[in-house]
PDB file of C-alpha atoms in Angstrom:
ATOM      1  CA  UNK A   1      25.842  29.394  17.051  1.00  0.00           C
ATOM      2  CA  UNK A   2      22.244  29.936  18.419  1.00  0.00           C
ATOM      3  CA  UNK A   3      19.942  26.251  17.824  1.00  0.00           C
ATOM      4  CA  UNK A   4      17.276  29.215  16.750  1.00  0.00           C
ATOM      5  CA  UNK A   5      19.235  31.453  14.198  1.00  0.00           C
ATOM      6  CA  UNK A   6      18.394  31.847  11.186  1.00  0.00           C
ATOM      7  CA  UNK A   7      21.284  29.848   9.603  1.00  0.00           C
ATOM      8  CA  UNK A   8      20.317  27.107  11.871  1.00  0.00           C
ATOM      9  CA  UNK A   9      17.127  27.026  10.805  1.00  0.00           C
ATOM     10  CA  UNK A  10      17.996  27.054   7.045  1.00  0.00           C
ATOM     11  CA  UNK A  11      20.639  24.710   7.461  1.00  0.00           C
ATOM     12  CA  UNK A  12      18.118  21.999   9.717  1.00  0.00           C
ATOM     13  CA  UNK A  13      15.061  22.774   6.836  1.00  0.00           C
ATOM     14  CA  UNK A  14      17.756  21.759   3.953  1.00  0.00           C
ATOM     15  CA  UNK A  15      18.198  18.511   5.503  1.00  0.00           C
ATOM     16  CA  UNK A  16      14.924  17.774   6.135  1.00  0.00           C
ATOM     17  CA  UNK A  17      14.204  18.699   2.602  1.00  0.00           C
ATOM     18  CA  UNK A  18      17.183  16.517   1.360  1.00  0.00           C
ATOM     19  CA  UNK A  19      16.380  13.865   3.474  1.00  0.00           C
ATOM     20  CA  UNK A  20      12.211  13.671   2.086  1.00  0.00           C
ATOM     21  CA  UNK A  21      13.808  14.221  -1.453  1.00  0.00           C
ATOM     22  CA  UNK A  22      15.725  10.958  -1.258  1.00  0.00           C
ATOM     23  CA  UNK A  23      13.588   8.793   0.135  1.00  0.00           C
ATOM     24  CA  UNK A  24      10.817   9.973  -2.495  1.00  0.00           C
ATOM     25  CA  UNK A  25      13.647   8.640  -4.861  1.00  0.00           C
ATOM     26  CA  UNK A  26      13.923   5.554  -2.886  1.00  0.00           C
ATOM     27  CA  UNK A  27      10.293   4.972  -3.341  1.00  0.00           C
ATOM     28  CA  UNK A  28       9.893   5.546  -6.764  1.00  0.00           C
ATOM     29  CA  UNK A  29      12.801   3.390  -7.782  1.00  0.00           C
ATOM     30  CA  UNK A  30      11.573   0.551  -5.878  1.00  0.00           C
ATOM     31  CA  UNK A  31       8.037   1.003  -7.467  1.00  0.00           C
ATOM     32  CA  UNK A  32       9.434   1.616 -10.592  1.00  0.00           C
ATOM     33  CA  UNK A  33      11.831  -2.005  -9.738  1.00  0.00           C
ATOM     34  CA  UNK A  34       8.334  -3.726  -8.993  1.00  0.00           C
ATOM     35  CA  UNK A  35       6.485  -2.327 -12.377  1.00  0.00           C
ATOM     36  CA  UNK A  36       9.394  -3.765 -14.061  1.00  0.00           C
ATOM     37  CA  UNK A  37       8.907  -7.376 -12.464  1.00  0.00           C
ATOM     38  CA  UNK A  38       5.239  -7.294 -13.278  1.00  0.00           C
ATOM     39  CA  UNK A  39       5.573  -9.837 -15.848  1.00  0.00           C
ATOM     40  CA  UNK A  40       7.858 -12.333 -14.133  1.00  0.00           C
ATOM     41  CA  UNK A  41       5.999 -12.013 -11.408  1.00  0.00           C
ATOM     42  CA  UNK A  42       2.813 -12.648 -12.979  1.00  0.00           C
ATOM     43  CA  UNK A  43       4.492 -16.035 -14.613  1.00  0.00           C
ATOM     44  CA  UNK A  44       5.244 -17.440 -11.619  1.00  0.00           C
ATOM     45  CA  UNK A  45       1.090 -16.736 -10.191  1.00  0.00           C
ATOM     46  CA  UNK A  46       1.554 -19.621  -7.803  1.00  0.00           C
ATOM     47  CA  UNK A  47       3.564 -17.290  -5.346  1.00  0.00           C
ATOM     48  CA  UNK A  48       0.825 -14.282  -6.096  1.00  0.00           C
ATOM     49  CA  UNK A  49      -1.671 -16.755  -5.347  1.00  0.00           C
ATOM     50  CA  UNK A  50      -0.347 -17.872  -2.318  1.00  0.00           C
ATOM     51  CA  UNK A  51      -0.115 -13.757  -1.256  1.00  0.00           C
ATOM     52  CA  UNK A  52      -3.604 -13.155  -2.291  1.00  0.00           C
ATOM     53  CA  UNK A  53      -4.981 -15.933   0.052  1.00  0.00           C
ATOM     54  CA  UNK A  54      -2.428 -14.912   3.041  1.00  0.00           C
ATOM     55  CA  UNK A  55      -3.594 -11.069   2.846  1.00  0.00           C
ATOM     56  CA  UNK A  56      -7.178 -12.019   1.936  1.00  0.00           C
ATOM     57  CA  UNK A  57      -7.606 -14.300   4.937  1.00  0.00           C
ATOM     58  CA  UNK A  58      -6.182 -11.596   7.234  1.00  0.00           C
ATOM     59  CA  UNK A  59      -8.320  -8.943   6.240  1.00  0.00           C
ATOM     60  CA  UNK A  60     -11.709 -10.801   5.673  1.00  0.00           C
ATOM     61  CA  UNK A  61     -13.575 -11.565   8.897  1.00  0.00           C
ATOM     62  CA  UNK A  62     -13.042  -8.037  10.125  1.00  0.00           C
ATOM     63  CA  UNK A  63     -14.089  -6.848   6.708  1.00  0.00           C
ATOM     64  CA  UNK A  64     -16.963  -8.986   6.876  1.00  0.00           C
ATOM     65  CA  UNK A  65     -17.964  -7.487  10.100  1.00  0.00           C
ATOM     66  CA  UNK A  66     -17.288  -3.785   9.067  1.00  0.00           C
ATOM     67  CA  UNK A  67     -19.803  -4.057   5.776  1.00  0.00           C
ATOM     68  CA  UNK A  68     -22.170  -5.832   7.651  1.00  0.00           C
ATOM     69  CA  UNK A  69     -22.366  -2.677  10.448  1.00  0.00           C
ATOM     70  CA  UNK A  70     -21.943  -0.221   8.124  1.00  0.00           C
ATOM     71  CA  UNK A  71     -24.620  -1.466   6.555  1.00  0.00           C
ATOM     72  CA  UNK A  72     -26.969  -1.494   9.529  1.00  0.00           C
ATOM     73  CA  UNK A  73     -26.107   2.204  10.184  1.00  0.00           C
ATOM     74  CA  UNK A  74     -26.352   3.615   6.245  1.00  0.00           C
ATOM     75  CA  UNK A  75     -29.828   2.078   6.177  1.00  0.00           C
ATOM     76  CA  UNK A  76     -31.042   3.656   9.750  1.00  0.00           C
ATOM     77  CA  UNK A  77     -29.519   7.456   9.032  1.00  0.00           C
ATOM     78  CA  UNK A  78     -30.916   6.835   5.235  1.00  0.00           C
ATOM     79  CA  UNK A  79     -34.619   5.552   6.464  1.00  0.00           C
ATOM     80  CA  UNK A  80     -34.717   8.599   9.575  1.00  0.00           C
ATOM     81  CA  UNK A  81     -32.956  11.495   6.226  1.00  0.00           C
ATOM     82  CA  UNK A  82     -35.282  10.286   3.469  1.00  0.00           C
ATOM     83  CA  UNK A  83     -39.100   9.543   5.583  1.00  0.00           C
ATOM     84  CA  UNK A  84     -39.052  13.365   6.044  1.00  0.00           C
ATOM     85  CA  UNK A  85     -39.655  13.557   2.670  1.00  0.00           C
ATOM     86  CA  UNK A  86     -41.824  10.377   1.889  1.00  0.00           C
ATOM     87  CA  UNK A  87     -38.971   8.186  -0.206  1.00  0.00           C
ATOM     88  CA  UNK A  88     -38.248   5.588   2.407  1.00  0.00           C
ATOM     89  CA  UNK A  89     -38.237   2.725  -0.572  1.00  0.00           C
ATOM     90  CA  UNK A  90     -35.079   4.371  -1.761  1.00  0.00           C
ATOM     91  CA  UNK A  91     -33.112   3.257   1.069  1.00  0.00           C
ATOM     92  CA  UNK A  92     -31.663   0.137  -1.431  1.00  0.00           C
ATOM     93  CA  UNK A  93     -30.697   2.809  -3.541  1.00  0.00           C
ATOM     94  CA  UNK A  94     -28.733   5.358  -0.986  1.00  0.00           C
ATOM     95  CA  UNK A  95     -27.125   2.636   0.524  1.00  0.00           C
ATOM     96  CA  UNK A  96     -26.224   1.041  -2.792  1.00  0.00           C
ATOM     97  CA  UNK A  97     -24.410   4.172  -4.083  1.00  0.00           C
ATOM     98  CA  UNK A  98     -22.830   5.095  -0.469  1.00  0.00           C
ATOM     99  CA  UNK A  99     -21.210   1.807  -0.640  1.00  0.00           C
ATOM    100  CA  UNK A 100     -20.175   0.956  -4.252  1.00  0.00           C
ATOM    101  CA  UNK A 101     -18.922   4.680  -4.921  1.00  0.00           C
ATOM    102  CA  UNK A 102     -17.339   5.677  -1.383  1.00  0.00           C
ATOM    103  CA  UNK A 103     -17.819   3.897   1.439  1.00  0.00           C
ATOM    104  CA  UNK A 104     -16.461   0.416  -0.054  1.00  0.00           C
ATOM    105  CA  UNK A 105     -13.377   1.128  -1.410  1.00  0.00           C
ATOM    106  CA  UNK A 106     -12.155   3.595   1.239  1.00  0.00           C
ATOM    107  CA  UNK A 107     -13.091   2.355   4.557  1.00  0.00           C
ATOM    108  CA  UNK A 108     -11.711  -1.632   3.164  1.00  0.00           C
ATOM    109  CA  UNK A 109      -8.401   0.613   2.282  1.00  0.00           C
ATOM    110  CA  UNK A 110      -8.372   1.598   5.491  1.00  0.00           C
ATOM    111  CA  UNK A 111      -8.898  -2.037   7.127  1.00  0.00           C
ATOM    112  CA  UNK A 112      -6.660  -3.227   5.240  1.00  0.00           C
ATOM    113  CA  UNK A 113      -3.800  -0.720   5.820  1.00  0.00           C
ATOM    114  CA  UNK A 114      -4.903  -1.385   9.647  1.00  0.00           C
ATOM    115  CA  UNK A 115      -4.628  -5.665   9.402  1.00  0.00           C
ATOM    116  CA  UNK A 116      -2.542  -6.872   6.315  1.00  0.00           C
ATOM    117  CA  UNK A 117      -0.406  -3.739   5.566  1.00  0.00           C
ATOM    118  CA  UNK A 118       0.966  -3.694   9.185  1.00  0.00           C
ATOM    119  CA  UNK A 119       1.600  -7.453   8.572  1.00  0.00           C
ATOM    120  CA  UNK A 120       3.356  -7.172   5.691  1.00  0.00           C
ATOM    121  CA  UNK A 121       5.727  -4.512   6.944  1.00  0.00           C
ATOM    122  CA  UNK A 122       6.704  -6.827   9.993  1.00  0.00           C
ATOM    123  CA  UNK A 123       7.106  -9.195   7.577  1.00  0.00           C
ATOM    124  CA  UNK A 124       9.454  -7.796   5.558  1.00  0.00           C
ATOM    125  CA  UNK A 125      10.638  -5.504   8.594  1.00  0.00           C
ATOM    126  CA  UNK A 126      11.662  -8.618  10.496  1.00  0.00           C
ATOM    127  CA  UNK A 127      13.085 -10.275   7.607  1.00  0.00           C
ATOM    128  CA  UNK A 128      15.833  -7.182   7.407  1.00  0.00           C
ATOM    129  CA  UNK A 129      16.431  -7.500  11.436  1.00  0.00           C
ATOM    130  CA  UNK A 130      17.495 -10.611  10.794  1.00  0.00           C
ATOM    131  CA  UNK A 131      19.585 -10.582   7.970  1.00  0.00           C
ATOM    132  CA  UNK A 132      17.800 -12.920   5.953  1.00  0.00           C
ATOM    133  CA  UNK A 133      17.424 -10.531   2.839  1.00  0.00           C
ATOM    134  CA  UNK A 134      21.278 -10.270   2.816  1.00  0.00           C
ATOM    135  CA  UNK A 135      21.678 -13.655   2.884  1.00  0.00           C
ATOM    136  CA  UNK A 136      19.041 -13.986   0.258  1.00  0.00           C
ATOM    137  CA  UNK A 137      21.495 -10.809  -1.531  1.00  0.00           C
ATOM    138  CA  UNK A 138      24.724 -13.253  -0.933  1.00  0.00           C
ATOM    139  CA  UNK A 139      23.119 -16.482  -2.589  1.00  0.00           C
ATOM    140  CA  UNK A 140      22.597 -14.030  -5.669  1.00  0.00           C
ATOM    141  CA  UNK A 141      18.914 -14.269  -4.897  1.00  0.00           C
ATOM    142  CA  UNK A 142      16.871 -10.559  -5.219  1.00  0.00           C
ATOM    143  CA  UNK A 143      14.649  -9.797  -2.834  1.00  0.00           C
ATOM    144  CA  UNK A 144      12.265  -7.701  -4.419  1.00  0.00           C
ATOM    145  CA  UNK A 145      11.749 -10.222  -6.947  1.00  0.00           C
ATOM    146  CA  UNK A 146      11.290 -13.077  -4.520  1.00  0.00           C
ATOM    147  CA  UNK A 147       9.637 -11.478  -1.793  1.00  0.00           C
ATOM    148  CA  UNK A 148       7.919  -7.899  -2.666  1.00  0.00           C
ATOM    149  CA  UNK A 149       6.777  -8.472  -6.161  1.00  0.00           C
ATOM    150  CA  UNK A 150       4.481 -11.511  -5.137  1.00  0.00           C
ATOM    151  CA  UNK A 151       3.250  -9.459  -2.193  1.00  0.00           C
ATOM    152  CA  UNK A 152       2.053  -6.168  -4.724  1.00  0.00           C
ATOM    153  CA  UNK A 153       0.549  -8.048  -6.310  1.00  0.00           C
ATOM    154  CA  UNK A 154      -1.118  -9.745  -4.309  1.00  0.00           C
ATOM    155  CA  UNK A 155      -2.218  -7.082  -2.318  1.00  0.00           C
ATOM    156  CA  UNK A 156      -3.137  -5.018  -5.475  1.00  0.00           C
ATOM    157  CA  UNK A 157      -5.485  -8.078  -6.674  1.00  0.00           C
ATOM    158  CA  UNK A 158      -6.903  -8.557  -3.195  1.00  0.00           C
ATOM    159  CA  UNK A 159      -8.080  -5.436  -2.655  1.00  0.00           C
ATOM    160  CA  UNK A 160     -11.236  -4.766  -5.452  1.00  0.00           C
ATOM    161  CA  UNK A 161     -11.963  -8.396  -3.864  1.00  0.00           C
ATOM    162  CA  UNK A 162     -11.987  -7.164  -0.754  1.00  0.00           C
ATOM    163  CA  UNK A 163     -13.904  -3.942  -1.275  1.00  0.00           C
ATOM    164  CA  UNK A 164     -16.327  -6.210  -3.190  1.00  0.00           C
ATOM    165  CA  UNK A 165     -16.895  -8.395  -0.050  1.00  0.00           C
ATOM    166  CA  UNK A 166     -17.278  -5.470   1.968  1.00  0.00           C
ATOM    167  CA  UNK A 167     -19.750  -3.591  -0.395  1.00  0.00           C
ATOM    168  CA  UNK A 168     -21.759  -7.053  -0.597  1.00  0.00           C
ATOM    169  CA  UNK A 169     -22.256  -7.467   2.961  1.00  0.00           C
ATOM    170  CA  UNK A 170     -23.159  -3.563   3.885  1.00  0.00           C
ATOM    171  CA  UNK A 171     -26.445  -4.038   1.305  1.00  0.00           C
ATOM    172  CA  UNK A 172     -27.457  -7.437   2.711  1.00  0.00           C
ATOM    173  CA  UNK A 173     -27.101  -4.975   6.172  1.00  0.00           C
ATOM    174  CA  UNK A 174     -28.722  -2.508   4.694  1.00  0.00           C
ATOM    175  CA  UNK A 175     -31.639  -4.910   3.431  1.00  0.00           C
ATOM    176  CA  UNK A 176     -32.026  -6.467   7.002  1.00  0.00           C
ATOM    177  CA  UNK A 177     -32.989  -2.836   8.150  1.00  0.00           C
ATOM    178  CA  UNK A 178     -34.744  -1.823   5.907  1.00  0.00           C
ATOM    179  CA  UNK A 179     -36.960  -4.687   4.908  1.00  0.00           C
ATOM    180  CA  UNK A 180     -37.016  -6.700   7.998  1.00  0.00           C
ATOM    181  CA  UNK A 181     -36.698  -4.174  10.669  1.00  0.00           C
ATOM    182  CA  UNK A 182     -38.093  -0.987   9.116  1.00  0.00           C
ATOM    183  CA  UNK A 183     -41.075  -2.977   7.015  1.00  0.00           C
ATOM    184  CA  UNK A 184     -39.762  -1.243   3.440  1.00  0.00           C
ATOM    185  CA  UNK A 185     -41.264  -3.420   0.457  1.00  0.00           C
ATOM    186  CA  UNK A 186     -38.693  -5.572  -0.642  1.00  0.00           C
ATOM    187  CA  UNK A 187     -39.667  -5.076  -4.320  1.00  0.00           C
ATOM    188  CA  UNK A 188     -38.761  -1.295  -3.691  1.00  0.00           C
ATOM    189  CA  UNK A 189     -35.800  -2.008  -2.369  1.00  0.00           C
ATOM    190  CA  UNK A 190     -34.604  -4.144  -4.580  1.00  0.00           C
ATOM    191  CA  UNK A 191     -35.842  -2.096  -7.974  1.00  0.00           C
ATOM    192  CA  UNK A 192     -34.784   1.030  -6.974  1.00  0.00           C
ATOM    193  CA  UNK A 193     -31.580   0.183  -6.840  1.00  0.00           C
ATOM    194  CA  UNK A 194     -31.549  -2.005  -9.720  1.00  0.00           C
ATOM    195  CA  UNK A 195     -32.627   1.045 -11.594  1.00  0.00           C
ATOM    196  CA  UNK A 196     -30.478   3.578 -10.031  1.00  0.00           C
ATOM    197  CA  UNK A 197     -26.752   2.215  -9.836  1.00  0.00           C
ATOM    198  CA  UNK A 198     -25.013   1.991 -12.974  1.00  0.00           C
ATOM    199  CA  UNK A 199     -22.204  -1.190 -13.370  1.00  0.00           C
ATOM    200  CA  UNK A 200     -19.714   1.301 -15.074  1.00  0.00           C
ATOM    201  CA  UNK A 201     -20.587   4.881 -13.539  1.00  0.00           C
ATOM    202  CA  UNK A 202     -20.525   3.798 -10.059  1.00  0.00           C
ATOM    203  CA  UNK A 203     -19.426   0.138  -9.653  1.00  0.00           C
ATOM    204  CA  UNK A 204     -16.821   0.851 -12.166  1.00  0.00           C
ATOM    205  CA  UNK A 205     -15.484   3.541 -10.566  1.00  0.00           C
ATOM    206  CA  UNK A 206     -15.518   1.213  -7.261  1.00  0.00           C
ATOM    207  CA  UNK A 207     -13.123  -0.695  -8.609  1.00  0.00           C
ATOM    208  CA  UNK A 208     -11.000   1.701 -10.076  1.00  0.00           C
ATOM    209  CA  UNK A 209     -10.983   3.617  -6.412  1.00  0.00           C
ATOM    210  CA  UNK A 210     -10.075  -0.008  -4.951  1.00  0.00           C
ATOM    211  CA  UNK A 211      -7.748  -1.043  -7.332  1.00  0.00           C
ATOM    212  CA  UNK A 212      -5.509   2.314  -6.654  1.00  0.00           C
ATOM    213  CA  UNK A 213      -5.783   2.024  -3.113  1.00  0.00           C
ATOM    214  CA  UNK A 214      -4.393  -1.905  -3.856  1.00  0.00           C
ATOM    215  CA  UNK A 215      -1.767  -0.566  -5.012  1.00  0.00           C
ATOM    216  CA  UNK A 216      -1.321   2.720  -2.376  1.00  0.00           C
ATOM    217  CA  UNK A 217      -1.508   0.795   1.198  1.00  0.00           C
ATOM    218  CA  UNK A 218       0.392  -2.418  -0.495  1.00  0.00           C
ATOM    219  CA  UNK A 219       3.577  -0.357  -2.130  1.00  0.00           C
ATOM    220  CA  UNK A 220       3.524   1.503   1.453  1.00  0.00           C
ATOM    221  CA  UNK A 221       3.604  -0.914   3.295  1.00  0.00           C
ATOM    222  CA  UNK A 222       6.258  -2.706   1.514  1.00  0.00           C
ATOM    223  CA  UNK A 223       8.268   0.132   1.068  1.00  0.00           C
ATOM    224  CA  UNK A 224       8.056   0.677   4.748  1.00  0.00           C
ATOM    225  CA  UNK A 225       9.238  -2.783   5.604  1.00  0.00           C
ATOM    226  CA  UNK A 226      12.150  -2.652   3.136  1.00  0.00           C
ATOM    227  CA  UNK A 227      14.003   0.644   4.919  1.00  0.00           C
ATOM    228  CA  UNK A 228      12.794   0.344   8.361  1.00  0.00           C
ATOM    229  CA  UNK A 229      16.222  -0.025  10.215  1.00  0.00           C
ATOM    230  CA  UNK A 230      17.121  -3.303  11.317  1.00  0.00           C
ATOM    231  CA  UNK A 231      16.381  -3.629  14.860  1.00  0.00           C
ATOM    232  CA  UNK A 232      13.058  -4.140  16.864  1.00  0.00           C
ATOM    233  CA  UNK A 233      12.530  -0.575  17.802  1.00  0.00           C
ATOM    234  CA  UNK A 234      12.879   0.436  14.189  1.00  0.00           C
ATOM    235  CA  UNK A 235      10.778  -2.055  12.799  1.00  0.00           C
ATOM    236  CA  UNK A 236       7.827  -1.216  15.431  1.00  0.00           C
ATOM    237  CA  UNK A 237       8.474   2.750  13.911  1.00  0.00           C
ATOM    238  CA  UNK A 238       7.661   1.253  10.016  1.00  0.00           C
ATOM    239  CA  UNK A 239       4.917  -0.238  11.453  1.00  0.00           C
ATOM    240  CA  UNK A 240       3.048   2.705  13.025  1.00  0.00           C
ATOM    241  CA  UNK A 241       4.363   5.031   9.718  1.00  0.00           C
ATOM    242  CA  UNK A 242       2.579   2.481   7.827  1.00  0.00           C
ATOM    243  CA  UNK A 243      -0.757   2.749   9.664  1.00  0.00           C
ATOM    244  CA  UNK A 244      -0.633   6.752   8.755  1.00  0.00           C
ATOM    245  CA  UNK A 245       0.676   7.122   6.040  1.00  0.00           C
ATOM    246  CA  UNK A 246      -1.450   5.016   4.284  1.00  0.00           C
ATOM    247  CA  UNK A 247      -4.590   5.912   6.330  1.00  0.00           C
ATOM    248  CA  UNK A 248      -3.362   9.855   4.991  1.00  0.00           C
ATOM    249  CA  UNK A 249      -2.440   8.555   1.043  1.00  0.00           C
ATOM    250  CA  UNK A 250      -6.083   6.657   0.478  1.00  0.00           C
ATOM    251  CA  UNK A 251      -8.015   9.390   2.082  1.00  0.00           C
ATOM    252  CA  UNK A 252      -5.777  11.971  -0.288  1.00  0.00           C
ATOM    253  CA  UNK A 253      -5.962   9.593  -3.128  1.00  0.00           C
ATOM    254  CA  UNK A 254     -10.216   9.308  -2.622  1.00  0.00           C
ATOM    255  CA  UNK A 255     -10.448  13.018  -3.005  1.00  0.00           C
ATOM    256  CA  UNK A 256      -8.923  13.162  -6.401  1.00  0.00           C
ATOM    257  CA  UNK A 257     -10.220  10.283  -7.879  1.00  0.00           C
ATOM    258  CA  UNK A 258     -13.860  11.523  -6.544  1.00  0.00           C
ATOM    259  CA  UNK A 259     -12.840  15.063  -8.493  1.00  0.00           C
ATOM    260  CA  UNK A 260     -11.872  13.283 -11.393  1.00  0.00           C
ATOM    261  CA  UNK A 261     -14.649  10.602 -11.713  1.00  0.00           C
ATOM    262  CA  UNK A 262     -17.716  12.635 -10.794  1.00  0.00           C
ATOM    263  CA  UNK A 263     -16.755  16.280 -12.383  1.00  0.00           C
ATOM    264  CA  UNK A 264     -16.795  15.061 -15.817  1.00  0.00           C
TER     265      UNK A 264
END
């Protein structure tokens, strides 16, 4: 038979299909295995804790850096868009809502998918190369309780911390231009966007937007680690799919949250 009739084709796009509908099963019976740990987990908040400061302290220098450019750029562009029309002291306020309603959340989703998602799925990735979660299996010891669980959640509390840092540092960069380069009254600044951001309109929603994406690039990256195939090349595969897919899954996630948050 011809690799391009058309019962080829049907039969090669029912496997494909078959094949995406299982491992959507996969994934939503370990998520719904990890929801159902939540409070044991949770209990035992020593090995959370221990999670939180292991992803934390990967991410936060280059998160640190990020906000702080970011924030020298939003406050250029904003001073060079908004002098055209004579509202140059708003500059606090542009970069304000730029960074606790988009900015923030998304581009520390996307650092973090880049620096502690890729290092959990090695992790775990590495772990199943070398049979050490069967042997953890064999001493009637589960995994995902041991192991994942703590690392959800830890990634799914880091985050909002995270995007918090990052939304922190990109107004003190946006102040430094502004006020010390640019010359805006630091008054203005400062006012405007006290006046103009609103804790649960816009920083609220932040966190919200973070907290999902917690939860997006960690169970990815988990997931990823926990079925890669157990040998170096297929561990160095769950790697890169982690990098995209959760790059494609927070910028997917961003536009419906935005639809949902702002349209009402």
């Amino acid at each position: 038979m011809s690799p391009y009739s058309p019962v080829r084709l049907l039969s090669n796009l029912g496997f494909v299909t078959r094949n995406q509908l299982a491992e959507l099963g996969h994934a939503a019976r370990l998520m719904s295995r990890l929801l159902a740990l939540t409070g044991p987990t949770l209990a035992r908040f020593g090995l959370v804790r221990d999670q939180i400061f292991f992803l934390g302290n990967y991410s936060l220098a280059i998160i640190t850096v990020s906000g702080l450019f970011v924030g020298f750029v939003l406050g250029l562009q904003s001073y060079y868009a908004l002098q055209r029309y004579g509202s140059s002291e708003a500059i606090g306020l542009l970069v304000a809502l730029t960074l606790v309603r988009e900015l923030g959340p998304v581009v520390t989703a996307l650092l973090f998918a880049g620096r502690a998602g890729t290092a959990l799925t090695a992790e775990i990735g590495l772990m199943k190369a070398g049979e050490q979660l069967s042997a953890m299996e064999m001493m009637a010891v589960d995994p995902v309780r041991r192991l994942l669980a703590p690392r959800f959640w830890g990634g799914v509390i880091a985050m909002p911390l995270l995007a918090a840092v990052f939304s922190a540092v990109g107004i003190l960069g946006g102040w430094v231009v502004g006020v010390l380069m640019i010359g805006i009254d630091a008054g203005a600044f400062w006012s405007q966007m006290q006046s103009g951001v609103d804790v649960w309109r816009d920083v609220g929603n932040g966190v919200v937007k973070s907290f999902v994406f917690g939860v997006t690039v960690t169970f990815i990256a988990l997931y990823q680690g926990f079925e890669a195939q157990a040998t170096p090349e297929g561990v160095a595969r769950a790697t890169t799919r982690t990098v995209v897919l959760a790059s494609l899954a927070v910028l997917g996630v961003d536009f419906v949250l935005t639809a949902l948050m702002f349209s009402v």
